[in-house]
Coordinates of C-alpha atoms and ligand atoms in Angstrom, one line a residue:
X1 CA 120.3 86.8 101.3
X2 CA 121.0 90.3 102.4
X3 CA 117.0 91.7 102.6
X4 CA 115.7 88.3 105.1
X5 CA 115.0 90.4 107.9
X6 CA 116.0 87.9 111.1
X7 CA 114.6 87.0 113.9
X8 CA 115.0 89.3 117.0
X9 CA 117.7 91.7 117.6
X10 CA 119.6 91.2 114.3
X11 CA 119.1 92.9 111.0
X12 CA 116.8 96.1 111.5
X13 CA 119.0 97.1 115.1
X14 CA 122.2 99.3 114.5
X15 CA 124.6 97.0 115.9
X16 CA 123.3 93.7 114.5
X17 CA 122.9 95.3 111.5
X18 CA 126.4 95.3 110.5
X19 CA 127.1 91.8 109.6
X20 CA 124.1 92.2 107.0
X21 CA 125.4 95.6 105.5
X22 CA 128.5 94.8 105.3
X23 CA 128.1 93.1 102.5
X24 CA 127.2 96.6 100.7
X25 CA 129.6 99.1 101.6
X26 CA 127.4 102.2 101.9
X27 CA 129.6 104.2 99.2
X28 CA 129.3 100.8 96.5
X29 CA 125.3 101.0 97.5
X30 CA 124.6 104.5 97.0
X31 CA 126.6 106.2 95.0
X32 CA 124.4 106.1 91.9
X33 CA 126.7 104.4 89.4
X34 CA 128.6 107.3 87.9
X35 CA 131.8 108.3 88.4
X36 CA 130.6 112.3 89.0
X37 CA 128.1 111.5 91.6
X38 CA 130.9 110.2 94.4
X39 CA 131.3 113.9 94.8
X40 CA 130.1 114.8 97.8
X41 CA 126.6 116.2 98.1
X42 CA 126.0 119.7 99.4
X43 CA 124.8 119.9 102.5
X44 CA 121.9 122.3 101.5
X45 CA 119.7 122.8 98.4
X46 CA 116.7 124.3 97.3
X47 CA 115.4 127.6 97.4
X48 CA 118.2 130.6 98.0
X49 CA 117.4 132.0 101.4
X50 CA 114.8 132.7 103.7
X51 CA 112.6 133.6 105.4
X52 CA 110.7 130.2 105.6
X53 CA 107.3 129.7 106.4
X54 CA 108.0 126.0 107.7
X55 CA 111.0 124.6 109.2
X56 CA 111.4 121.0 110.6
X57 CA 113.9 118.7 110.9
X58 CA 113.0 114.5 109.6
X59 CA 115.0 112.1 111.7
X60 CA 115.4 108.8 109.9
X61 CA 116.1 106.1 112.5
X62 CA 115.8 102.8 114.0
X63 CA 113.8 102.4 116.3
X64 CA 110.5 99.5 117.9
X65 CA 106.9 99.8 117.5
X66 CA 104.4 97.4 118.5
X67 CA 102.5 96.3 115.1
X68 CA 100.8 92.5 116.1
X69 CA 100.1 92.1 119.5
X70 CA 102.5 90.6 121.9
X71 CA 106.3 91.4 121.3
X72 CA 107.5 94.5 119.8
X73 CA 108.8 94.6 116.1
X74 CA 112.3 96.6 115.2
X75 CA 111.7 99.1 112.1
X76 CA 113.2 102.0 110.7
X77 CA 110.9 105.0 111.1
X78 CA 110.3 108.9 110.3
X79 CA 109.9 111.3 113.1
X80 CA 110.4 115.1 113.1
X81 CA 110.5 118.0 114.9
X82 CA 108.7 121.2 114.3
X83 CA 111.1 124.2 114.1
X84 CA 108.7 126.9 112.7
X85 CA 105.8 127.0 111.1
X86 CA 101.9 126.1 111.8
X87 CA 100.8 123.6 114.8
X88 CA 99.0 121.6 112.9
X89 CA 101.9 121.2 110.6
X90 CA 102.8 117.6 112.0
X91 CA 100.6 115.1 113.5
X92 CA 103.3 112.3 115.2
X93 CA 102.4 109.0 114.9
X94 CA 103.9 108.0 118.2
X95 CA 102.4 104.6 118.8
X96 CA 102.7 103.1 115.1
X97 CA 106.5 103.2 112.6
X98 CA 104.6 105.3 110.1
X99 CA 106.1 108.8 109.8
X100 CA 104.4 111.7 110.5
X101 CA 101.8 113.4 108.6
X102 CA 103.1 116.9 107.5
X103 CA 100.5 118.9 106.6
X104 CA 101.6 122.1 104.3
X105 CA 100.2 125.2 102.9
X106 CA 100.1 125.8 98.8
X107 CA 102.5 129.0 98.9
X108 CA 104.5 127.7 102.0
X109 CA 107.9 128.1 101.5
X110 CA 109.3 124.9 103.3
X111 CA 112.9 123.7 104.8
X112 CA 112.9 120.6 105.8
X113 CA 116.6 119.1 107.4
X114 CA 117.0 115.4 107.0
X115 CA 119.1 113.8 109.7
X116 CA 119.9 110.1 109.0
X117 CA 120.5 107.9 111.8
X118 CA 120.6 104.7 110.1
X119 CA 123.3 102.4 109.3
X120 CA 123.2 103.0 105.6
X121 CA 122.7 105.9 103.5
X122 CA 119.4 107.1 102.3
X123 CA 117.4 110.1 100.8
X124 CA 113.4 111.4 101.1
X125 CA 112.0 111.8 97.8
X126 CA 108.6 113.9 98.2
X127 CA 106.2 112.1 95.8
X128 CA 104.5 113.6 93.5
X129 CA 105.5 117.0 94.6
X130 CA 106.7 119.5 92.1
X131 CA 109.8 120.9 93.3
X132 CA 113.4 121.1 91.9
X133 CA 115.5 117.8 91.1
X134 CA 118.0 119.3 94.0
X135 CA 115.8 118.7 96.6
X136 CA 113.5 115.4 94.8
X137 CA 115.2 112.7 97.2
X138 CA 116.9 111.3 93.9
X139 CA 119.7 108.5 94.3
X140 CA 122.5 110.7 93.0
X141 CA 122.0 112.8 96.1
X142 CA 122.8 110.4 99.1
X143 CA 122.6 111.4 102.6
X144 CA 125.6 108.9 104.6
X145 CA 124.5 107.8 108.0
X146 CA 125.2 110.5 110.9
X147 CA 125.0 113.1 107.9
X148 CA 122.1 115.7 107.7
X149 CA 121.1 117.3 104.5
X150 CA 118.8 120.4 104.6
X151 CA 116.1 121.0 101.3
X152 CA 114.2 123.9 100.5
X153 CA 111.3 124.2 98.3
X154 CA 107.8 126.2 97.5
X155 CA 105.4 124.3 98.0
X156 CA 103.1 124.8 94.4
X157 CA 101.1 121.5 94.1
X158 CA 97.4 121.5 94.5
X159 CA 95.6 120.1 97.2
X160 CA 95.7 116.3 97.9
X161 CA 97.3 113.8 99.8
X162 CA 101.5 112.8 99.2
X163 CA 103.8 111.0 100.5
X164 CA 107.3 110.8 101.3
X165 CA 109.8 107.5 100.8
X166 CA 113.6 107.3 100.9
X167 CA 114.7 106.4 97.4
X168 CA 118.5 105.0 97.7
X169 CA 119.9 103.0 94.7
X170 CA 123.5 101.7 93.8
X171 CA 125.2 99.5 92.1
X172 CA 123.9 96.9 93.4
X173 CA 120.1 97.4 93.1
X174 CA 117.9 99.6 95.4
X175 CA 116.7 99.9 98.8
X176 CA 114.4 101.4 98.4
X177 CA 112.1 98.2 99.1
X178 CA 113.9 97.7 101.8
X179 CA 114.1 100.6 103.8
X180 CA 110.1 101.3 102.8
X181 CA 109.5 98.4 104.4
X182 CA 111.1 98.6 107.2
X183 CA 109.1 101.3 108.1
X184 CA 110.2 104.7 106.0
X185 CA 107.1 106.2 104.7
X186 CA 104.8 109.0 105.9
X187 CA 101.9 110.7 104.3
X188 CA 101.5 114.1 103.3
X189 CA 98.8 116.6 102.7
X190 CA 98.7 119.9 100.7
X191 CA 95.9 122.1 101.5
X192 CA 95.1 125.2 99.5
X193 CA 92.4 127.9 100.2
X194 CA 89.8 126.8 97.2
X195 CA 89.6 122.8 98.9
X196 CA 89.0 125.0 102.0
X197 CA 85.6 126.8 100.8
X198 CA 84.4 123.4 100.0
X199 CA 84.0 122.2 102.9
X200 CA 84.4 118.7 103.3
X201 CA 84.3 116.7 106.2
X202 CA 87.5 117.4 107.9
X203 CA 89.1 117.3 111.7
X204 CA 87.8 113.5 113.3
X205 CA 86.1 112.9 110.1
X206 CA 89.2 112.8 108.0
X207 CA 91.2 110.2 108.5
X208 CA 94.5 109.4 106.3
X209 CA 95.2 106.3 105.6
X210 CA 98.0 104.2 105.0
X211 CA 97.8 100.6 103.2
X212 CA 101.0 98.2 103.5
X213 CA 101.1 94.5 103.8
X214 CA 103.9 92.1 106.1
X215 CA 105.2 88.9 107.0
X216 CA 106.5 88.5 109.9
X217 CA 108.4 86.0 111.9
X218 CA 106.8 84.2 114.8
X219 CA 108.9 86.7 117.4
X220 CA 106.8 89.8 115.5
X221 CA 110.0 90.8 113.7
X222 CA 109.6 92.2 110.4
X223 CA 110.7 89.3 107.2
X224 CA 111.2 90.5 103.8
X225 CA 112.7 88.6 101.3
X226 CA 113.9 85.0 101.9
X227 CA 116.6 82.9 100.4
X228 CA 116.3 80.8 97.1
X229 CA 113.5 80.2 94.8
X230 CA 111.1 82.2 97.2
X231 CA 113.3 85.1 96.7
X232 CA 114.0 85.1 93.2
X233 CA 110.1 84.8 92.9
X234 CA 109.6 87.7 95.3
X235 CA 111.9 89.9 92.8
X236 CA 109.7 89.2 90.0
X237 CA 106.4 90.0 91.2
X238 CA 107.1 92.1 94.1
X239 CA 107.0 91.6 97.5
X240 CA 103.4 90.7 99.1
X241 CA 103.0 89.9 103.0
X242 CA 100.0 87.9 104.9
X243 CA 98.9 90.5 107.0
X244 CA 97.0 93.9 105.5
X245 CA 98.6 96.9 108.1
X246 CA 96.5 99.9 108.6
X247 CA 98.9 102.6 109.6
X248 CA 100.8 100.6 111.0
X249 CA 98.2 98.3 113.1
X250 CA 96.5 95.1 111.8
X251 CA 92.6 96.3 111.1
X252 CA 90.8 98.0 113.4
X253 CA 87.2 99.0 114.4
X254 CA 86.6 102.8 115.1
X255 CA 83.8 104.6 116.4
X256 CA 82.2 106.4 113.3
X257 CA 78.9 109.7 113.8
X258 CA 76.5 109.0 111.1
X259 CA 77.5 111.8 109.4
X260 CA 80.2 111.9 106.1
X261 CA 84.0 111.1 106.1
X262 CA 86.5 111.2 103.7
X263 CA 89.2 108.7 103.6
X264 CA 92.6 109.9 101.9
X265 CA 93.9 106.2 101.4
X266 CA 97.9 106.0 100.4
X267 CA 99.2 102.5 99.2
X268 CA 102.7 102.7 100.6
X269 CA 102.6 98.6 99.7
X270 CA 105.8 97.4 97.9
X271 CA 103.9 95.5 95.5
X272 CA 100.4 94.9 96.1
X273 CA 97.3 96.1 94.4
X274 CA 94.4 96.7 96.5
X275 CA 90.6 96.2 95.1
X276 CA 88.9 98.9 97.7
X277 CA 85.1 98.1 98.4
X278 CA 82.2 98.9 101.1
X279 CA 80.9 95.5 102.2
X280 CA 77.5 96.5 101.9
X281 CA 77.8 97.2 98.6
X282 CA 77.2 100.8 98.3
X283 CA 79.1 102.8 96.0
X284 CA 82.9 103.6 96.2
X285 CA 82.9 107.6 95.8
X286 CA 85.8 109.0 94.6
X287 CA 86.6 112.6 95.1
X288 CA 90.2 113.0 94.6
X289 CA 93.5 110.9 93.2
X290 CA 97.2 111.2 93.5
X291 CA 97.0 115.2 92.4
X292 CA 93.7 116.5 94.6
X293 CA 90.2 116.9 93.4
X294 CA 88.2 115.3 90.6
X295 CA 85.8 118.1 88.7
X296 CA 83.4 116.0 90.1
X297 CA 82.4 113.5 92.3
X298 CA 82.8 109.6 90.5
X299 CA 80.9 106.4 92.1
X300 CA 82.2 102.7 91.4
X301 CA 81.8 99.8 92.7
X302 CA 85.3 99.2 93.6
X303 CA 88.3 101.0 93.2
X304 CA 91.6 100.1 92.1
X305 CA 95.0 101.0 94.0
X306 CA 98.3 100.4 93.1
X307 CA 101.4 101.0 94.7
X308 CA 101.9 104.9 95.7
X309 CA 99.1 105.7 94.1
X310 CA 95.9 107.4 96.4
X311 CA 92.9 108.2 96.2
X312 CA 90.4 109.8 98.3
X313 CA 86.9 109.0 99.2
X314 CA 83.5 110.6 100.6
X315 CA 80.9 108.0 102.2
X316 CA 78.2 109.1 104.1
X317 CA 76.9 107.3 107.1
X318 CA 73.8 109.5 107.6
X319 CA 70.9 106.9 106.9
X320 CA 72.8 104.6 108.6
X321 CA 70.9 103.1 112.0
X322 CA 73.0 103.3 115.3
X323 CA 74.8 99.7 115.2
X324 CA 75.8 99.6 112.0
X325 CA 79.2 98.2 110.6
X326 CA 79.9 98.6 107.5
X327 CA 84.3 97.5 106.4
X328 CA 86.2 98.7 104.0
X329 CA 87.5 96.0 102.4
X330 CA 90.1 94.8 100.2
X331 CA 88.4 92.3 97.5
X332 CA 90.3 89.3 96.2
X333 CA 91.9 89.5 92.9
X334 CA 94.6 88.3 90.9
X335 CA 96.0 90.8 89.0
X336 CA 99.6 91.0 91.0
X337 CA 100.5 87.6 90.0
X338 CA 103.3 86.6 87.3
X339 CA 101.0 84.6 84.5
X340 CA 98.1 85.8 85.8
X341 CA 97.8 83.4 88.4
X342 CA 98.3 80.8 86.0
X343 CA 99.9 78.1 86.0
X344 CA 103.2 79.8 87.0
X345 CA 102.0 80.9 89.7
X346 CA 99.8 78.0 91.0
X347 CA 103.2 76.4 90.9
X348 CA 105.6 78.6 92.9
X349 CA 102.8 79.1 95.3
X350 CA 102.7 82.8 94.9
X351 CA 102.6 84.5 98.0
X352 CA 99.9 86.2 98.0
X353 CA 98.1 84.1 100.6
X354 CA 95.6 87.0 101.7
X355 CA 93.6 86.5 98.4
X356 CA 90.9 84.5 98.8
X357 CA 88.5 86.0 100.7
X358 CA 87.5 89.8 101.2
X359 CA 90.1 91.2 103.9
X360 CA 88.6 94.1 106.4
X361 CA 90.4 97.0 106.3
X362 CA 88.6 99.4 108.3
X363 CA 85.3 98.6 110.2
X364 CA 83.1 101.7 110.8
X365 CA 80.8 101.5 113.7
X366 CA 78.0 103.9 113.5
X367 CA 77.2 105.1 117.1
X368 CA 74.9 107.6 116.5
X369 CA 74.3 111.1 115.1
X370 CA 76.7 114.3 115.1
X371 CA 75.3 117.8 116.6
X372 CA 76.5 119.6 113.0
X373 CA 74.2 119.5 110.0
X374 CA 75.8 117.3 107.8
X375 CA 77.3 119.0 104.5
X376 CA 75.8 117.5 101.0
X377 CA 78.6 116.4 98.6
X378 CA 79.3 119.2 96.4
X379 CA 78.7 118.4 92.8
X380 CA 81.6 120.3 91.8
X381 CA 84.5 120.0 93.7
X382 CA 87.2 121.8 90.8
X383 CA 87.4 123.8 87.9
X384 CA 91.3 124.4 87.3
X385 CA 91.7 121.1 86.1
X386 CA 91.0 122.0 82.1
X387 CA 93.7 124.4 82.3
X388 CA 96.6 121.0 83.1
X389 CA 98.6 118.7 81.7
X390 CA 96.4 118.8 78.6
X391 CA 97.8 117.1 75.5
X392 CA 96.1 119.5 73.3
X393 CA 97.0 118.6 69.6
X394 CA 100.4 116.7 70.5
X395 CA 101.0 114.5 67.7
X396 CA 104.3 113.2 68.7
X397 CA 104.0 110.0 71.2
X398 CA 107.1 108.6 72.9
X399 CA 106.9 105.0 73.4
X400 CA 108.2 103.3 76.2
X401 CA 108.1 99.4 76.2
X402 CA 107.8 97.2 79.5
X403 CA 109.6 94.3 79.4
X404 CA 111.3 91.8 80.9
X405 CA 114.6 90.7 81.3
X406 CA 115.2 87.2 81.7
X407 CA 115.8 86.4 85.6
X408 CA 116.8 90.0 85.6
X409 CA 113.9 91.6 86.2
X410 CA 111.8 94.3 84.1
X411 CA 113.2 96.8 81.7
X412 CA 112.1 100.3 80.2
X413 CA 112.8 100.4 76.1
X414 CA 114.9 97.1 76.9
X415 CA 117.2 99.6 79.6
X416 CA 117.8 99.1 83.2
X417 CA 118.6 101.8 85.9
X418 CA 122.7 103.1 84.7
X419 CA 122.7 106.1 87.2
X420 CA 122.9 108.8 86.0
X421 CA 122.9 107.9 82.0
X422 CA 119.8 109.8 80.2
X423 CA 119.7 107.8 76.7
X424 CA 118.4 110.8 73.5
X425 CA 114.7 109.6 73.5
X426 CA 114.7 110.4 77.2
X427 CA 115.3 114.2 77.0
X428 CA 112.5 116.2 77.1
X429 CA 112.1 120.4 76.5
X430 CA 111.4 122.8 79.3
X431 CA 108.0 123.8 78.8
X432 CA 106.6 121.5 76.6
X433 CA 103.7 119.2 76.6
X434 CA 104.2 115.3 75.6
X435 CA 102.1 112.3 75.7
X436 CA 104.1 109.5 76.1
X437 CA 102.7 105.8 76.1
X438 CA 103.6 103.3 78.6
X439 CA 102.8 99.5 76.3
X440 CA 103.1 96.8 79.1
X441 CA 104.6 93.8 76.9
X442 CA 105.0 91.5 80.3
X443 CA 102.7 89.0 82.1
X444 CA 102.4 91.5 85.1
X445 CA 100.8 94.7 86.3
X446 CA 103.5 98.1 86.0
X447 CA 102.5 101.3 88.1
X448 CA 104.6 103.3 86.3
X449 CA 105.5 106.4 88.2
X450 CA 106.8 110.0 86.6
X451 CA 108.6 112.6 89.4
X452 CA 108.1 116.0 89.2
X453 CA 104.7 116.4 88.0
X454 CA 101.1 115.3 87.8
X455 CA 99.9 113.7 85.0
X456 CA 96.6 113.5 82.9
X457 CA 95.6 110.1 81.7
X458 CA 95.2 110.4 77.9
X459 CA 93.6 106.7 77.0
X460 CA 94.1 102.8 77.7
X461 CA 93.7 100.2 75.1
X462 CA 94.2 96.5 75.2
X463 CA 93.4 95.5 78.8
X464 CA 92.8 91.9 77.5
X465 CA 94.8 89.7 80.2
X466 CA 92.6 88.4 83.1
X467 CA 94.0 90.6 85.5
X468 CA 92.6 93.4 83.7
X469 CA 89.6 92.8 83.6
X470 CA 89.3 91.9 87.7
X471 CA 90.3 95.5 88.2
X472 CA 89.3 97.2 85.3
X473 CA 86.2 98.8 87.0
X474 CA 88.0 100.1 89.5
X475 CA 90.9 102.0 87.8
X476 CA 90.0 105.6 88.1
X477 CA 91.8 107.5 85.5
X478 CA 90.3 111.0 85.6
X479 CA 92.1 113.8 87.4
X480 CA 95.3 114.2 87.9
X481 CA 98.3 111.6 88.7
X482 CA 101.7 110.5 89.1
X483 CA 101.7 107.1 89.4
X484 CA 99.5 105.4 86.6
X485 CA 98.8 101.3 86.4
X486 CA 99.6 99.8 83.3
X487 CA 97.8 95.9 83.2
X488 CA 99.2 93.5 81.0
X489 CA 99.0 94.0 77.6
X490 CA 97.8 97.5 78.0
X491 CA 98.9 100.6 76.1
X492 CA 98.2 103.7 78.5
X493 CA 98.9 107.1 77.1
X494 CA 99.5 109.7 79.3
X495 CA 100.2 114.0 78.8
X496 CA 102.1 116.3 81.1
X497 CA 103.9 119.4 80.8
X498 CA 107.4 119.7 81.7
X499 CA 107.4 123.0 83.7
X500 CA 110.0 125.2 85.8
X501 CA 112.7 122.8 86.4
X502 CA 115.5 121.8 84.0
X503 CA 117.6 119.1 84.9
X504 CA 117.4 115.1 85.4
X505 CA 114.5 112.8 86.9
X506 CA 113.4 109.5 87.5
X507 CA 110.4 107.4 85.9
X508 CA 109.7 104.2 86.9
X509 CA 107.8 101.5 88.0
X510 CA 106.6 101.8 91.6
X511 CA 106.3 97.9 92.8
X512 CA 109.5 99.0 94.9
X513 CA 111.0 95.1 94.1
X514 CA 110.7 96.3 90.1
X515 CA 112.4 99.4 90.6
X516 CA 115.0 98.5 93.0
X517 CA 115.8 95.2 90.2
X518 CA 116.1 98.1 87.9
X519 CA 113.1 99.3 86.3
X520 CA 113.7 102.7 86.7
X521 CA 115.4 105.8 84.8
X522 CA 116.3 109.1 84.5
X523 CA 114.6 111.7 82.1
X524 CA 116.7 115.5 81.6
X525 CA 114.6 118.2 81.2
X526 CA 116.3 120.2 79.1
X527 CA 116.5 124.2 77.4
Ligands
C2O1 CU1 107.5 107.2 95.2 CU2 110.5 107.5 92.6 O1 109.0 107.4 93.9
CU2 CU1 108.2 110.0 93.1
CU3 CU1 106.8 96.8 87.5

């Protein structure tokens, strides 16, 4: 099995990695099916000229970084260099494989150059970022290794926390599970002036942070899928690891002011769905999701995060007497399991071994009080968002039906990923507004993922499987989105506007073992 990630010095390494990739010659892998797409791809793309306000250059690369304790692990990892631009516009991540945080301007005119130094091609989508298909990180625009490819874009998103992925697919499935796991992901934050005024808590009391899950092998090097019926499994329902990774690190305690945070959480998982809680019990508050600020503040008891989506929190430590430790935590559910955790997957064992018992995630030790006056939570925290992705009086609904292919995996309206093949009901007008409605007709959880935009969620009707109703609570559908879960047996209606860019791009789903199985494909925005 080409994706079982050996022990020591073998599949993630340059030179051991040949034997495994030879199997997929790079131009079979990536060339994105069509005939018209083995053209080569310009070297640059994106806005016309300069001047830029931002200019770095994104190395791709192998590379080791200590993750357990003990041995070092061999991963692929983001790093990048600051040409021009702000000094606050990167934050490295030197001792962990996640890439580094860019942090960008709404307005910024950015150009980023992508310089791949692995053994296989690859591409950077920007998710949830609303910039031309040129420059989107799509498939059809692979970047061979030793090859650099420079993208330019305005940055025109509101405020919030993205992300950034490589997004390769061929004809013989994706990598993008692959190469996301081996260590290719790094967050992203847009700031804008208005998020500015409101002054949340910001500098040591913001922390981004990334959620992924491993296995690994008992040398500390990273395994992904394995042979046989394990594997064949793992395609199904996604890839799930033992060991919960916060940026990077297994859990950690850190030193917390009993004052207020916010917590910008990404799940860069493959496949799992995290059930975020305090372990006190207090309310979850929820200030943001995938595309920034909520009108207004929400509280649940637990919140609900599914592959690539995020979601970003407020908790407030003031009352809380010095000595005080109080975990995020991830709560057990089911809800990622074929069958529900049935019988099916009683059977094959599932893998989802973490799931019995509330898993800390992040253990804040209060330590005492801050010298600043603590800020209250304002009660209003946006007012553009009436003015979006409204769906207004559309009366015409585009179905889309998730279902599965036998021992093929998933399928959209019964179609798998065919490059760059757009069938009629997946051509959409310039400017218009559409709901369309994602009906989940499988046993398992879909977060289904639209590029180019954000989202509203319209409604959500028929979350009658078991699975929905462990994480029902938690799914916070106000605000704005990219990536929406879809439960089994759930019609979700959704309503965006299709605005600036013509041209072809993806929707799919976003457990990365779905997608890269071929649940996935493109839309055209058209004149
Ligand atoms: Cu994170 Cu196609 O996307
Ligand atoms: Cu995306
Ligand atoms: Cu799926």
């Amino acid at each position: 099995m080409r994706d079982f990630i050996q022990p020591r010095r073998n599949f993630l390494k340059s030179a051991g990695s040949v034997a495994t990739f030879a199997l997929l010659p790079s131009a079979v892998l990536l060339s994105g099916c069509q005939e018209d797409t083995t053209k080569t791809t310009p070297e640059e793309s994106g806005l016309d000229d300069g001047p830029f306000d931002v200019e770095l250059t994104l190395f791709a690369r192998p590379d080791v970084a200590a993750i357990l304790s003990g041995s070092a692990s061999e991963v692929w990892r983001y790093t990048a260099k600051l040409i021009k631009g702000p000094a606050d516009t990167l934050t490295h991540s030197d001792d962990s494989y996640i890439g580094p945080l860019i942090r960008l301007r709404r307005g910024q005119r950015v150009r980023v150059h992508i310089e791949n130094h692995l053994t296989e091609a690859t591409t950077v989508h920007w998710h949830g970022l609303h910039v031309p298909p040129e420059v989107d990180g799509q498939p059809r625009f692979p970047i061979q290794p030793d090859a650099t490819r420079t993208v330019s874009f305005l940055v025109d998103d509101r405020a919030g926390l993205y992300w950034y992925h490589p997004h390769p697919h061929g004809d013989d499935g994706g990598r993008v599970g692959f190469q996301s796991y081996a260590g290719l992901a790094g967050p992203l934050i847009i700031e804008d002036n208005h998020e500015r005024e409101l002054d949340l808590p910001k500098d040591n009391q913001e922390l981004v942070i990334v959620l992924q899950d491993r296995n690994f092998t008992g040398e500390n090097e990273l395994k992904y899928l394995s042979d046989g019926m394990g594997s064949m499994m793992t395609r199904m329902q996604g890839f799930k690891g033992d060991h919960l990774l916060v940026n990077g690190k297994p859990a950690e305690v850190k030193t917390a002011l009993a004052t207020t945070y916010r917590l910008r959480i990404l799940n860069g998982s493959n496949a799992r769905i995290y059930k975020l809680a305090w372990s006190d019990g207090r309310p979850v508050t929820v200030i943001g999701t995938d595309g920034g600020l909520l009108e207004s503040p929400e509280e649940h008891a637990y919140v609900a995060l599914a592959p690539a989506q995020r979601i970003d929190l407020w908790v407030s430590f003031e009352g809380d007497p010095e000595g005080t430790e109080i975990q995020l935590i991830n709560e057990p559910h089911r809800a990622g399991d074929m069958m529900d955790g049935g019988m099916m997957g009683n059977l094959m064992g599932g893998s989802d071994n973490t799931s019995d018992k509330p898993t800390p995630l992040l253990t804040m030790a209060v330590s005492g009080a801050t010298e600043r006056a603590v800020p209250p939570l304002p009660g209003r925290l946006s007012s553009d968002l009436d003015r979006l992705s409204q769906p207004g009086n559309t009366a015409n609904i585009r179905q889309f039906r998730l279902s599965m292919k036998m021992m093929r995996g998933f399928a959209i309206n019964d179609r798998q990923f065919e490059g760059v093949t757009v069938a009629d009901d997946e051509v959409v007008s310039l400017g218009a507004t559409e709901v369309w409605e994602f009906f989940n007709d499988t046993t398992m959880p879909h977060p289904m993922h639209v590029h180019g935009l954000q989202f509203r969620v319209v409604s959500r009707k028929n979350a009658d499987a078991r699975s929905a109703r462990q994480l029902m609570a938690g799914i916070v559908d106000s605000g704005l989105h990219d990536t929406v879960l879809v439960l089994p047996g759930e019609r979700v209606r959704i309503a965006m506007t299709f605005k600036d860019f013509e041209g072809l791009y993806l929707y799919h789903c976003h457990n990365m073992e779905h997608e890269d199985n071929g649940m996935m494909r493109y839309y055209e925005v058209r004149k």
